[in-house]
Tab-separated table of C-alpha atoms and ligand atoms in Angstrom:
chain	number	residue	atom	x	y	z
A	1	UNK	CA	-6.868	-17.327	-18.025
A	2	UNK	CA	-10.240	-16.985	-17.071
A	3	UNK	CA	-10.733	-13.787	-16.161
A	4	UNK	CA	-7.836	-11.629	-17.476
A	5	UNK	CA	-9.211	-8.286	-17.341
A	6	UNK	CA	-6.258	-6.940	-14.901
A	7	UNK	CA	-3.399	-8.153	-17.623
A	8	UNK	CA	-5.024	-6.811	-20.491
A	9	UNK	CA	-5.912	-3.238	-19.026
A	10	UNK	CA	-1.937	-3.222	-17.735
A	11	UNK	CA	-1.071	-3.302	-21.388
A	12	UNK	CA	-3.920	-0.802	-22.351
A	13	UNK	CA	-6.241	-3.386	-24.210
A	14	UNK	CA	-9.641	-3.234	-24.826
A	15	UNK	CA	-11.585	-4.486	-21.738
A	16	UNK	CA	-15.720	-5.292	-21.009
A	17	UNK	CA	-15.129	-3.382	-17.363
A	18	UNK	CA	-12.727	-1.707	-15.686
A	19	UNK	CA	-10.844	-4.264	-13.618
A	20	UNK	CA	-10.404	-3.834	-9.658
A	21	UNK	CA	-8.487	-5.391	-6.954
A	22	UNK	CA	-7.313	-3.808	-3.553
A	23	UNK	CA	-3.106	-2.934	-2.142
A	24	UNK	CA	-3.144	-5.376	1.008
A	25	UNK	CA	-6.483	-7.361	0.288
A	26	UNK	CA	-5.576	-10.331	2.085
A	27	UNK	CA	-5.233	-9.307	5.458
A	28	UNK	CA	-6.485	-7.897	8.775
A	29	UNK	CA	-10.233	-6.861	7.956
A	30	UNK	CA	-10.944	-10.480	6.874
A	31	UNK	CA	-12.224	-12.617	9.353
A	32	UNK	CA	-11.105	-15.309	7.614
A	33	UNK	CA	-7.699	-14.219	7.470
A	34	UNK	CA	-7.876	-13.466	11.677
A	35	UNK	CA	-9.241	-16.977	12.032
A	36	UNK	CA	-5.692	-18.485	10.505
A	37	UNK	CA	-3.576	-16.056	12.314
A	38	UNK	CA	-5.026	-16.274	15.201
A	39	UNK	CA	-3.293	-19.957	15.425
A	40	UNK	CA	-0.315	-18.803	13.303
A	41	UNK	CA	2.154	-15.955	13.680
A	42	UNK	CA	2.926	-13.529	10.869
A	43	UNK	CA	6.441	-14.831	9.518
A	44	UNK	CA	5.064	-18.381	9.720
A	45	UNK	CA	2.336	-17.807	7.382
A	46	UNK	CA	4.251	-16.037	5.500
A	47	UNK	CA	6.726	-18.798	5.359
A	48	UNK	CA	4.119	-21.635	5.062
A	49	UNK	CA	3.135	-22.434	1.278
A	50	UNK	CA	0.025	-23.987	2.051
A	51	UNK	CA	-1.416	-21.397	4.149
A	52	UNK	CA	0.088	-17.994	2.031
A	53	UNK	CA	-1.799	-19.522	-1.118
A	54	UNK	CA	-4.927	-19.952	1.050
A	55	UNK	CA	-4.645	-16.222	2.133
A	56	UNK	CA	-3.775	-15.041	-1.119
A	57	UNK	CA	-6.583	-16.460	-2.511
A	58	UNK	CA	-9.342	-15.630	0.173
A	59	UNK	CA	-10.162	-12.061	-0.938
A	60	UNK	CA	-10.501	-13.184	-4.924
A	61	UNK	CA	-12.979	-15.807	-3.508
A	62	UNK	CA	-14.873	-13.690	-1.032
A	63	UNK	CA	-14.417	-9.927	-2.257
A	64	UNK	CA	-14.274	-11.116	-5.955
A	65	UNK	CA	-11.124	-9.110	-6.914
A	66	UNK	CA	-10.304	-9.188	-10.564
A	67	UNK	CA	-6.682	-10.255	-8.962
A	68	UNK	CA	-4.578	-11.820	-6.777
A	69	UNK	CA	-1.274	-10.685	-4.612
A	70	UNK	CA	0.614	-13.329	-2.958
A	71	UNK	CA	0.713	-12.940	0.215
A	72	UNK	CA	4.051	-11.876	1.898
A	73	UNK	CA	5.983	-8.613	3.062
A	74	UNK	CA	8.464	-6.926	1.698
A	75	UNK	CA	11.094	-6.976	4.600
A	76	UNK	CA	11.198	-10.662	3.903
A	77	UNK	CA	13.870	-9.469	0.784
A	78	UNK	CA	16.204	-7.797	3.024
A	79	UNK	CA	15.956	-10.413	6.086
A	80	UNK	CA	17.543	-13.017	2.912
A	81	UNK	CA	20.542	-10.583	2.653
A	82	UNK	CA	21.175	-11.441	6.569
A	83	UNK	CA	19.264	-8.882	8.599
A	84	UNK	CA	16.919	-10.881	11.390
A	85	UNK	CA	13.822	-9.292	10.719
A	86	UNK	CA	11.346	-9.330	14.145
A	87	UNK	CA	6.956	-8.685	13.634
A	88	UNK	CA	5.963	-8.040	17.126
A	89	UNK	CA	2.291	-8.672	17.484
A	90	UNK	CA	1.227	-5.152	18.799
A	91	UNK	CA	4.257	-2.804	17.161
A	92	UNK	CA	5.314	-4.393	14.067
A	93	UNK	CA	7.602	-5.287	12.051
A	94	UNK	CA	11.678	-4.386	13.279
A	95	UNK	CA	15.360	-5.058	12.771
A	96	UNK	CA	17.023	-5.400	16.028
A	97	UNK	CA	20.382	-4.360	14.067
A	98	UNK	CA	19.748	-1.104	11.335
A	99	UNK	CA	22.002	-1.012	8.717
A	100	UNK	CA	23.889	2.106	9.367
A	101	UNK	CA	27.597	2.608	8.614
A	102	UNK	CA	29.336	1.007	5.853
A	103	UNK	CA	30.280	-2.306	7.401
A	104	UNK	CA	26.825	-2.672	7.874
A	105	UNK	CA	25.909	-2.379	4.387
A	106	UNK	CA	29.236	-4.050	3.002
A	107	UNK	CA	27.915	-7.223	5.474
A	108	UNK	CA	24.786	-7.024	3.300
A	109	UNK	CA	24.532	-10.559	1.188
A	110	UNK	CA	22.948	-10.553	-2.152
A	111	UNK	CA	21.075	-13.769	-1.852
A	112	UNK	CA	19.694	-16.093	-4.293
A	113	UNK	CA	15.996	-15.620	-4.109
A	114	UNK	CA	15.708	-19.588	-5.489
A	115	UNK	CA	17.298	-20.718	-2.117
A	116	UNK	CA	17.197	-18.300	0.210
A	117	UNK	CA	13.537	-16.865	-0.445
A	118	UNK	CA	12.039	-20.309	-1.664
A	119	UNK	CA	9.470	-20.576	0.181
A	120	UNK	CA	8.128	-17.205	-1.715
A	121	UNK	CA	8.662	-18.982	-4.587
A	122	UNK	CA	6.700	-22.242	-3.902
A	123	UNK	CA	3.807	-20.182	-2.176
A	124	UNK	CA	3.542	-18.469	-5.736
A	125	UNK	CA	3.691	-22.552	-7.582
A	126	UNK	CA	0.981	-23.042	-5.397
A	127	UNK	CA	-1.391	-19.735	-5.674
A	128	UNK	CA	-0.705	-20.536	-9.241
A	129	UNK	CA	-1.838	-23.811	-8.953
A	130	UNK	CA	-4.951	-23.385	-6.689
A	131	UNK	CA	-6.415	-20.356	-8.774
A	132	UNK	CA	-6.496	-22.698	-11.459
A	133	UNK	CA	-6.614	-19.441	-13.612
A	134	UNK	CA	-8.972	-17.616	-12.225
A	135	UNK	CA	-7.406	-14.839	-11.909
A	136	UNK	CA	-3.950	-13.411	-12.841
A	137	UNK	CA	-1.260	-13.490	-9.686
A	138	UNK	CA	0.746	-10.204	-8.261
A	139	UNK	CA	3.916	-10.380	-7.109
A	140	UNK	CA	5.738	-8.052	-5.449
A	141	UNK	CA	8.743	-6.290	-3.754
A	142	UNK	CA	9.660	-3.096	-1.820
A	143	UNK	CA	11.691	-0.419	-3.782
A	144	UNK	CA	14.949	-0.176	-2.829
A	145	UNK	CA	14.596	3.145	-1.254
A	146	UNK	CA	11.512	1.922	0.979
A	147	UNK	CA	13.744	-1.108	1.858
A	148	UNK	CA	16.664	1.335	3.003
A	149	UNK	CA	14.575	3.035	4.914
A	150	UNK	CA	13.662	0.109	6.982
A	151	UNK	CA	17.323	-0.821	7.139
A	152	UNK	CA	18.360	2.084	8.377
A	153	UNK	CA	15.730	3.231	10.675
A	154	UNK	CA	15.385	-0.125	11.909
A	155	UNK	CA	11.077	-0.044	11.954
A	156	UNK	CA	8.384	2.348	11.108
A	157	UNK	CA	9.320	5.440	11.656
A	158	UNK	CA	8.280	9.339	12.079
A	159	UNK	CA	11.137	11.372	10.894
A	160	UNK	CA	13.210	9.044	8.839
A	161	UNK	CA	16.229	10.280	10.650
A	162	UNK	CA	18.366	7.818	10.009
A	163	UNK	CA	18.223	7.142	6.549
A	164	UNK	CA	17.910	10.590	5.687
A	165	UNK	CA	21.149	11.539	8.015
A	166	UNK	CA	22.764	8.754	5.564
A	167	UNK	CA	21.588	10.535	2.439
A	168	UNK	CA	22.493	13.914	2.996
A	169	UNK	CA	25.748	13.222	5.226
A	170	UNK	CA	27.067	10.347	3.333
A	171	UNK	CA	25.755	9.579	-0.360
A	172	UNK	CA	28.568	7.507	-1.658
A	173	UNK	CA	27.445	4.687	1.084
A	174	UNK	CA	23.943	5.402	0.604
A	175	UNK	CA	24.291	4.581	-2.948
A	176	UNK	CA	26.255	1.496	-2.342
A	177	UNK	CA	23.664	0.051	-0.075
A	178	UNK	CA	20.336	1.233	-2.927
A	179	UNK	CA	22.637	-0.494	-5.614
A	180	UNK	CA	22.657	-3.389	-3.817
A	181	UNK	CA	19.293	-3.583	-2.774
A	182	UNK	CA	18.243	-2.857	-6.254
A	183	UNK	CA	20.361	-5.742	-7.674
A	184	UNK	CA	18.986	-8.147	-5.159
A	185	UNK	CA	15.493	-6.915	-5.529
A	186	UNK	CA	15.314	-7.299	-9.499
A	187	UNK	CA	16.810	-10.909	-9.006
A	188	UNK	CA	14.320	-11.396	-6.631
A	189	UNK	CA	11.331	-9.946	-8.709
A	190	UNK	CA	12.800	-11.958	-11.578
A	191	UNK	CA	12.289	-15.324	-9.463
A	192	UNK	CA	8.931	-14.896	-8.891
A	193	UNK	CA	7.951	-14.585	-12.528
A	194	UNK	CA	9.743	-17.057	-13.168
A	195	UNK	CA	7.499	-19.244	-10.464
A	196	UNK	CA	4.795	-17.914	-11.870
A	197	UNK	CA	3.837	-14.236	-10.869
A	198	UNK	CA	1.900	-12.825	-13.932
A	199	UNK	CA	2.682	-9.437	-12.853
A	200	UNK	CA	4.778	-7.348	-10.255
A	201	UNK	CA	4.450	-4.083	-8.445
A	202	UNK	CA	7.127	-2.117	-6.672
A	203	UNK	CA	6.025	-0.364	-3.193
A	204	UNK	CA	7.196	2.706	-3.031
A	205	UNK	CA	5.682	3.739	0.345
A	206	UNK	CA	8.259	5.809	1.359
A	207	UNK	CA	9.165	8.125	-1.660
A	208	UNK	CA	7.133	11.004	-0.400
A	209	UNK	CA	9.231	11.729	2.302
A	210	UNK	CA	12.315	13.187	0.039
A	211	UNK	CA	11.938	16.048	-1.713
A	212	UNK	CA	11.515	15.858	-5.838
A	213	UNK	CA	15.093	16.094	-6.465
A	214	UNK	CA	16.283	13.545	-3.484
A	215	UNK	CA	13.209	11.520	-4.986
A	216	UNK	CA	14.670	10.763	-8.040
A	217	UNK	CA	18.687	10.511	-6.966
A	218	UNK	CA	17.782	8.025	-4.621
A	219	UNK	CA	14.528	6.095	-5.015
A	220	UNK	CA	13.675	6.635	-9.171
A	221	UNK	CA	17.105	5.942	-9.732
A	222	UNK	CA	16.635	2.581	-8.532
A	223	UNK	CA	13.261	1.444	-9.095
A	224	UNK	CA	14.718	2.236	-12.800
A	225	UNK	CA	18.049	-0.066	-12.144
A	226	UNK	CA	15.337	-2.715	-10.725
A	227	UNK	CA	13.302	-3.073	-14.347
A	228	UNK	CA	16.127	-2.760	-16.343
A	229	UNK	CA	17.411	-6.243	-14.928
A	230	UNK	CA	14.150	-7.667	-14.718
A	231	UNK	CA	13.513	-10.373	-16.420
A	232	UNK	CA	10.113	-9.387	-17.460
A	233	UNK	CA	9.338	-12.290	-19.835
A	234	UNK	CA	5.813	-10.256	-20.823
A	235	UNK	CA	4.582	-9.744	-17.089
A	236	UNK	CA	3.596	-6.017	-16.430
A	237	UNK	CA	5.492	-4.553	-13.707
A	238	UNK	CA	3.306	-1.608	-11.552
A	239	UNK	CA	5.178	1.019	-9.910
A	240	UNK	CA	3.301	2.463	-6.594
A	241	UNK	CA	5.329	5.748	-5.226
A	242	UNK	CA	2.912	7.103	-2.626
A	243	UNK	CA	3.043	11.038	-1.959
A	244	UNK	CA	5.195	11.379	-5.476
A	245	UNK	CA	2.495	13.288	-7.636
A	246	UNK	CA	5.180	15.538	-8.320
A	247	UNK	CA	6.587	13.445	-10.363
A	248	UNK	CA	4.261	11.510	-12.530
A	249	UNK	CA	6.261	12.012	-15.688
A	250	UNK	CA	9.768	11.059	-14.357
A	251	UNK	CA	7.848	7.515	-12.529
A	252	UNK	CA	6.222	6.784	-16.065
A	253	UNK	CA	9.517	6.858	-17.797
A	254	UNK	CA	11.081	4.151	-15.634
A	255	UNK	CA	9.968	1.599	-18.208
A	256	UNK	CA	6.936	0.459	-16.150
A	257	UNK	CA	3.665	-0.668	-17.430
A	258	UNK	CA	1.546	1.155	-15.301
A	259	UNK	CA	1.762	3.862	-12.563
A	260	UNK	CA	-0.222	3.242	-9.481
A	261	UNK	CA	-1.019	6.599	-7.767
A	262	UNK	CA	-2.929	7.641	-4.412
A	263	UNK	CA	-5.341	9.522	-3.554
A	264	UNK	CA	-3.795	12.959	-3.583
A	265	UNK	CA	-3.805	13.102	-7.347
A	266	UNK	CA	-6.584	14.070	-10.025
A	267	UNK	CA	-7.241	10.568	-11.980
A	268	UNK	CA	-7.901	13.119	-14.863
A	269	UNK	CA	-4.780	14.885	-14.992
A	270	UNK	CA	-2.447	12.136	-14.749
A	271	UNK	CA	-4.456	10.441	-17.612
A	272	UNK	CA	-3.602	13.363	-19.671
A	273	UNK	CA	0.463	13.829	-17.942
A	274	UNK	CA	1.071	10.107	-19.227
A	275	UNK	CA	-2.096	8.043	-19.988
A	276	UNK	CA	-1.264	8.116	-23.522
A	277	UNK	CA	2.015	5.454	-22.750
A	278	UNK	CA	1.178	4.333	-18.988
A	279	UNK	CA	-1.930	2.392	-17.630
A	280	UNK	CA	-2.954	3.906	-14.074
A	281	UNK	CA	-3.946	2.250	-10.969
A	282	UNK	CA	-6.117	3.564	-8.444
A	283	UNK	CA	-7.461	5.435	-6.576
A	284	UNK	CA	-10.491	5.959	-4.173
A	285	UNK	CA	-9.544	6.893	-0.537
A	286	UNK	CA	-8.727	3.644	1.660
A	287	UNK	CA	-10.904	5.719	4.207
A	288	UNK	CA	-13.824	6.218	1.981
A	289	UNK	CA	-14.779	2.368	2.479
A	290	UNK	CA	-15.750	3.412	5.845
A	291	UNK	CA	-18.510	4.911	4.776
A	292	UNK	CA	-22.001	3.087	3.768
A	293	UNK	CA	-22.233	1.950	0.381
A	294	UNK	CA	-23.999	4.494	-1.516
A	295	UNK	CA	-21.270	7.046	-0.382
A	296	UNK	CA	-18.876	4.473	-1.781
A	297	UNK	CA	-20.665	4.022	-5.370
A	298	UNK	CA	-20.810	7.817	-5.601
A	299	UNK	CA	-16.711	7.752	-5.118
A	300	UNK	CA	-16.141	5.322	-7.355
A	301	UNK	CA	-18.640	6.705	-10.581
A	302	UNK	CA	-16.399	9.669	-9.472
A	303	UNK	CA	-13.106	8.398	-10.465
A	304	UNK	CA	-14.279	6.062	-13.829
A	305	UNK	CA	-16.117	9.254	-15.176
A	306	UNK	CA	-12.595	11.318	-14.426
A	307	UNK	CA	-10.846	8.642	-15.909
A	308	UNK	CA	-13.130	9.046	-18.595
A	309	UNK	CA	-13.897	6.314	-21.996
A	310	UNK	CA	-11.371	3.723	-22.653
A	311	UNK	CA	-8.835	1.293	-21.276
A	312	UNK	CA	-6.025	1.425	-19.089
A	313	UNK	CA	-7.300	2.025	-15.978
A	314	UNK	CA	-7.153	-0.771	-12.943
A	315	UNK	CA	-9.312	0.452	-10.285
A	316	UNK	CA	-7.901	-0.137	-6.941
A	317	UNK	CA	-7.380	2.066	-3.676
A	318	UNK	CA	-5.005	4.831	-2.732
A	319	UNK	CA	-3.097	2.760	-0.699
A	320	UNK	CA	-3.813	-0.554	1.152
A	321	UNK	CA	-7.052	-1.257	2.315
A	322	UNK	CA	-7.284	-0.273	6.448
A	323	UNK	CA	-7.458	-3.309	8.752
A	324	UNK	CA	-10.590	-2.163	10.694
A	325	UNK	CA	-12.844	-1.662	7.177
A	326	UNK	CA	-15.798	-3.650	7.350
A	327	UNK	CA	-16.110	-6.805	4.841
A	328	UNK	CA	-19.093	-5.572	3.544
A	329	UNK	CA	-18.108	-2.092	2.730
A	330	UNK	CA	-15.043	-3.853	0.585
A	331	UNK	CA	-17.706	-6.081	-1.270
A	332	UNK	CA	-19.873	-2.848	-1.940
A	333	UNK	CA	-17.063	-1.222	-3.617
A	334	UNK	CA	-15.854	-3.859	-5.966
A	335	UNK	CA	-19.521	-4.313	-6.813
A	336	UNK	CA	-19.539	-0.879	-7.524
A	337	UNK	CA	-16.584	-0.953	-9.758
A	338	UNK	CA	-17.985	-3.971	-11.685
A	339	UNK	CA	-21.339	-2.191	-12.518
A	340	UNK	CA	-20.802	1.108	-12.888
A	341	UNK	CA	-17.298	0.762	-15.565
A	342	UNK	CA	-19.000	-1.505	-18.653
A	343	UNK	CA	-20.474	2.086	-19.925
A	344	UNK	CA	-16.762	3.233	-20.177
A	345	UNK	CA	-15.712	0.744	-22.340
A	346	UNK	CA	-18.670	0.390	-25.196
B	401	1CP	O1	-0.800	-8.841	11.936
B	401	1CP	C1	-0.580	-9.077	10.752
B	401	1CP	O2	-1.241	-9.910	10.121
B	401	1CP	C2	0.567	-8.340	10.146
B	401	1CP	C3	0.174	-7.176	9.322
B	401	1CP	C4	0.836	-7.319	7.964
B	401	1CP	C5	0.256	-7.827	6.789
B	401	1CP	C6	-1.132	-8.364	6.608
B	401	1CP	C7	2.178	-6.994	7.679
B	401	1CP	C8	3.233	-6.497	8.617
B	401	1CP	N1	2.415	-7.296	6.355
B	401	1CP	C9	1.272	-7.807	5.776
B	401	1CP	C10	1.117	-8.322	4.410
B	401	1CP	C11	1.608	-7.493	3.285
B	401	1CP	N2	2.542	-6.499	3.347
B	401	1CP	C12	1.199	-7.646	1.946
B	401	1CP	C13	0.297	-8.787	1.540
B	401	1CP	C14	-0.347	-8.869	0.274
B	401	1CP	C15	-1.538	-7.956	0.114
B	401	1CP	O3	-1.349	-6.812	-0.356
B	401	1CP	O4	-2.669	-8.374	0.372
B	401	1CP	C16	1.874	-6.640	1.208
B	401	1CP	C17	1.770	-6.313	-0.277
B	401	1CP	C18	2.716	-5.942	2.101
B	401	1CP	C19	3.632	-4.858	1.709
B	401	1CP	C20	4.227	-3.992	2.746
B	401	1CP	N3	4.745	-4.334	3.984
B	401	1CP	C21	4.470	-2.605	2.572
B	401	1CP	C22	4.181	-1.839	1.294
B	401	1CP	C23	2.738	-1.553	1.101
B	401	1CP	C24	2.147	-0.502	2.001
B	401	1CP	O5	1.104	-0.785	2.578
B	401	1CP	O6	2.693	0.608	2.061
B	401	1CP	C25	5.072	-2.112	3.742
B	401	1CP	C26	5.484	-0.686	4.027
B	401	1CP	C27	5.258	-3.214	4.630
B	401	1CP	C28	5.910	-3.207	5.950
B	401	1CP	C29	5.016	-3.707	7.021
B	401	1CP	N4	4.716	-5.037	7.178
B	401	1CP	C30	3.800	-5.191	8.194
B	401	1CP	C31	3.518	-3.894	8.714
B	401	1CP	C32	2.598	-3.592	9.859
B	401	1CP	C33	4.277	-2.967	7.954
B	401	1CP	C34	4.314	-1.453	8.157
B	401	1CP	C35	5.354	-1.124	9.166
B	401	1CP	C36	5.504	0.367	9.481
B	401	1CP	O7	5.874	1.162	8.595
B	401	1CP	O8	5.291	0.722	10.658
């Protein structure tokens, strides 16, 4: 490896400068990235080998992350255990049937991520193989709870009123359909290290929305189940729960290697809450890159001197980079990153 910065601040090693990549880096605010969509829909590319690696690779070669993510979705996972998943250009992503009652959920098939997923796989062969080791590769899943909540609500949604109907009316099947989404997601997660993924993160996006106790009964629970099955075989996994600052502690004692957080916490204080057995990732404001970039070099010499001296820190953002942020904004701030951090780590 080339340039493995990233893997050696998820395990809390010594490093020249604080490593940075960005949550959804290949995508929308690239014009490269338009250029190929604009000839290819979404579940195509994501579908396509050739053209995922070539994505996945554009912002390492054009932003100059210190990583790469392949790129995919995670409702891909749960359209392999027999849900037809829908991206409509101008709404996104939906299931035209939720999963709802339990004959919905007992319908649910627990694929095999090697056939039914394997063009994930090869696109990850191939980022492998056209980084040429570069940099390391990310892959990824939803957690189960952020899956269920697709399931269930059938899109994006406001309220979560579905889902959280399930929950509160009817645990026992709400529990049957996280188990199995947490069985099929650390089988999946497994598969892609095994094709080559050098490290995996778990997206959370939706564990804000319960309350701390609900939080860990029905999304910890499982993001737990997930890396207990994994087979790790010495890749870092990341776990991402956005909103969850109440719970720091009980995401760092999952077993993960590092803890991504947003922008609602203090990079200080979770240093000192569990910085002493997790690496952190994160985390300037997504929105910040909007502004010029001296406003974004004062951010981020905000967060490395909160961080403070020392390794295990991967800079990234809050959550995913906005599609409307312009390229040069997104350069600034890794620049930024890469010149301000080597006096944090003499
Ligand atoms: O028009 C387009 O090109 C589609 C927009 C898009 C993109 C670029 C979608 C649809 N997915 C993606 C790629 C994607 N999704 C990646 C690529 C790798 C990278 O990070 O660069 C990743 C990691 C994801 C993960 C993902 N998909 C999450 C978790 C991360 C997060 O941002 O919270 C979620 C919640 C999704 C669901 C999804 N897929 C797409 C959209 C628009 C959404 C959100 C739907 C909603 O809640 O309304």
């Amino acid at each position: 490896m080339i340039n493995d910065l990233f893997l050696r601040a998820c395990k809390r090693e010594p490093v020249e400068r604080t490593p940075v990549w960005l949550m959804r880096q290949a995508g929308r605010y690239l014009p490269e990235y338009r250029a190929i969509r604009a000839k290819t829909d979404f579940l195509t590319l994501c579908r396509t080998p050739e053209l995922a690696a070539e994505v996945s690779i554009q912002p390492v070669e054009i932003i100059g992350t210190d990583a790469c993510i392949i790129f995919s979705d995670i409702l891909v996972l749960p359209e392999a255990m027999g849900v037809k998943l829908f991206i409509e250009e101008n709404t996104g992503p939906y299931f035209e049937n939720p999963v709802r009652t339990r004959a919905d959920i007992d319908k649910l098939i627990v694929p095999d991520p090697c056939r039914e997923l394997k063009y994930v796989m090869d696109a990850i062969r191939l980022t492998r193989k056209n980084l040429n080791n570069r940099v390391p590769l990310i892959g990824f899943a939803g957690s189960p709870w952020t899956l269920a909540t697709y399931l269930a609500e059938g899109k994006g949604s406001r309220n979560f009123s579905s889902i959280k109907e399930l929950i509160y009316t009817n645990p026992k099947d709400a529990h049957a359909l996280l188990d199995k989404l947490a069985r099929t997601t650390a089988a999946f997660l497994s598969a892609e290290i095994e094709a080559g993924a050098q490290a995996v993160q778990i997206f959370d996006t939706w564990g804000g929305i319960l309350p701390p106790d609900e939080f860990r009964e029905f999304s910890l629970r499982y993001i737990e189940q997930v890396l207990k099955l994994l087979k790790h075989n010495g890749a870092p996994a990341i776990v991402f729960c956005k909103n969850c600052g109440h719970s720091l502690e009980a995401i760092a004692d999952t077993g993960c290697s590092v803890v991504g957080i947003d922008s609602s916490i203090d990079i200080e204080k979770a240093r000192m809450l569990i910085g002493s057995y997790t690496a952190l990732q994160g985390n300037l404001d997504p929105a910040l890159l909007y502004a010029g970039p001296d406003r974004i070099r004062e951010g981020v010499k905000r967060i490395l001197g909160k961080f403070g001296k020392g390794s295990g820190h991967i800079f990234n953002l809050g959550h995913g980079v906005l599609p409307d942020t312009p390229v040069g904004h997104v350069k600034a701030f890794v620049q930024a990153v890469k010149e301000e951090s080597a006096k944090y780590h003499k």
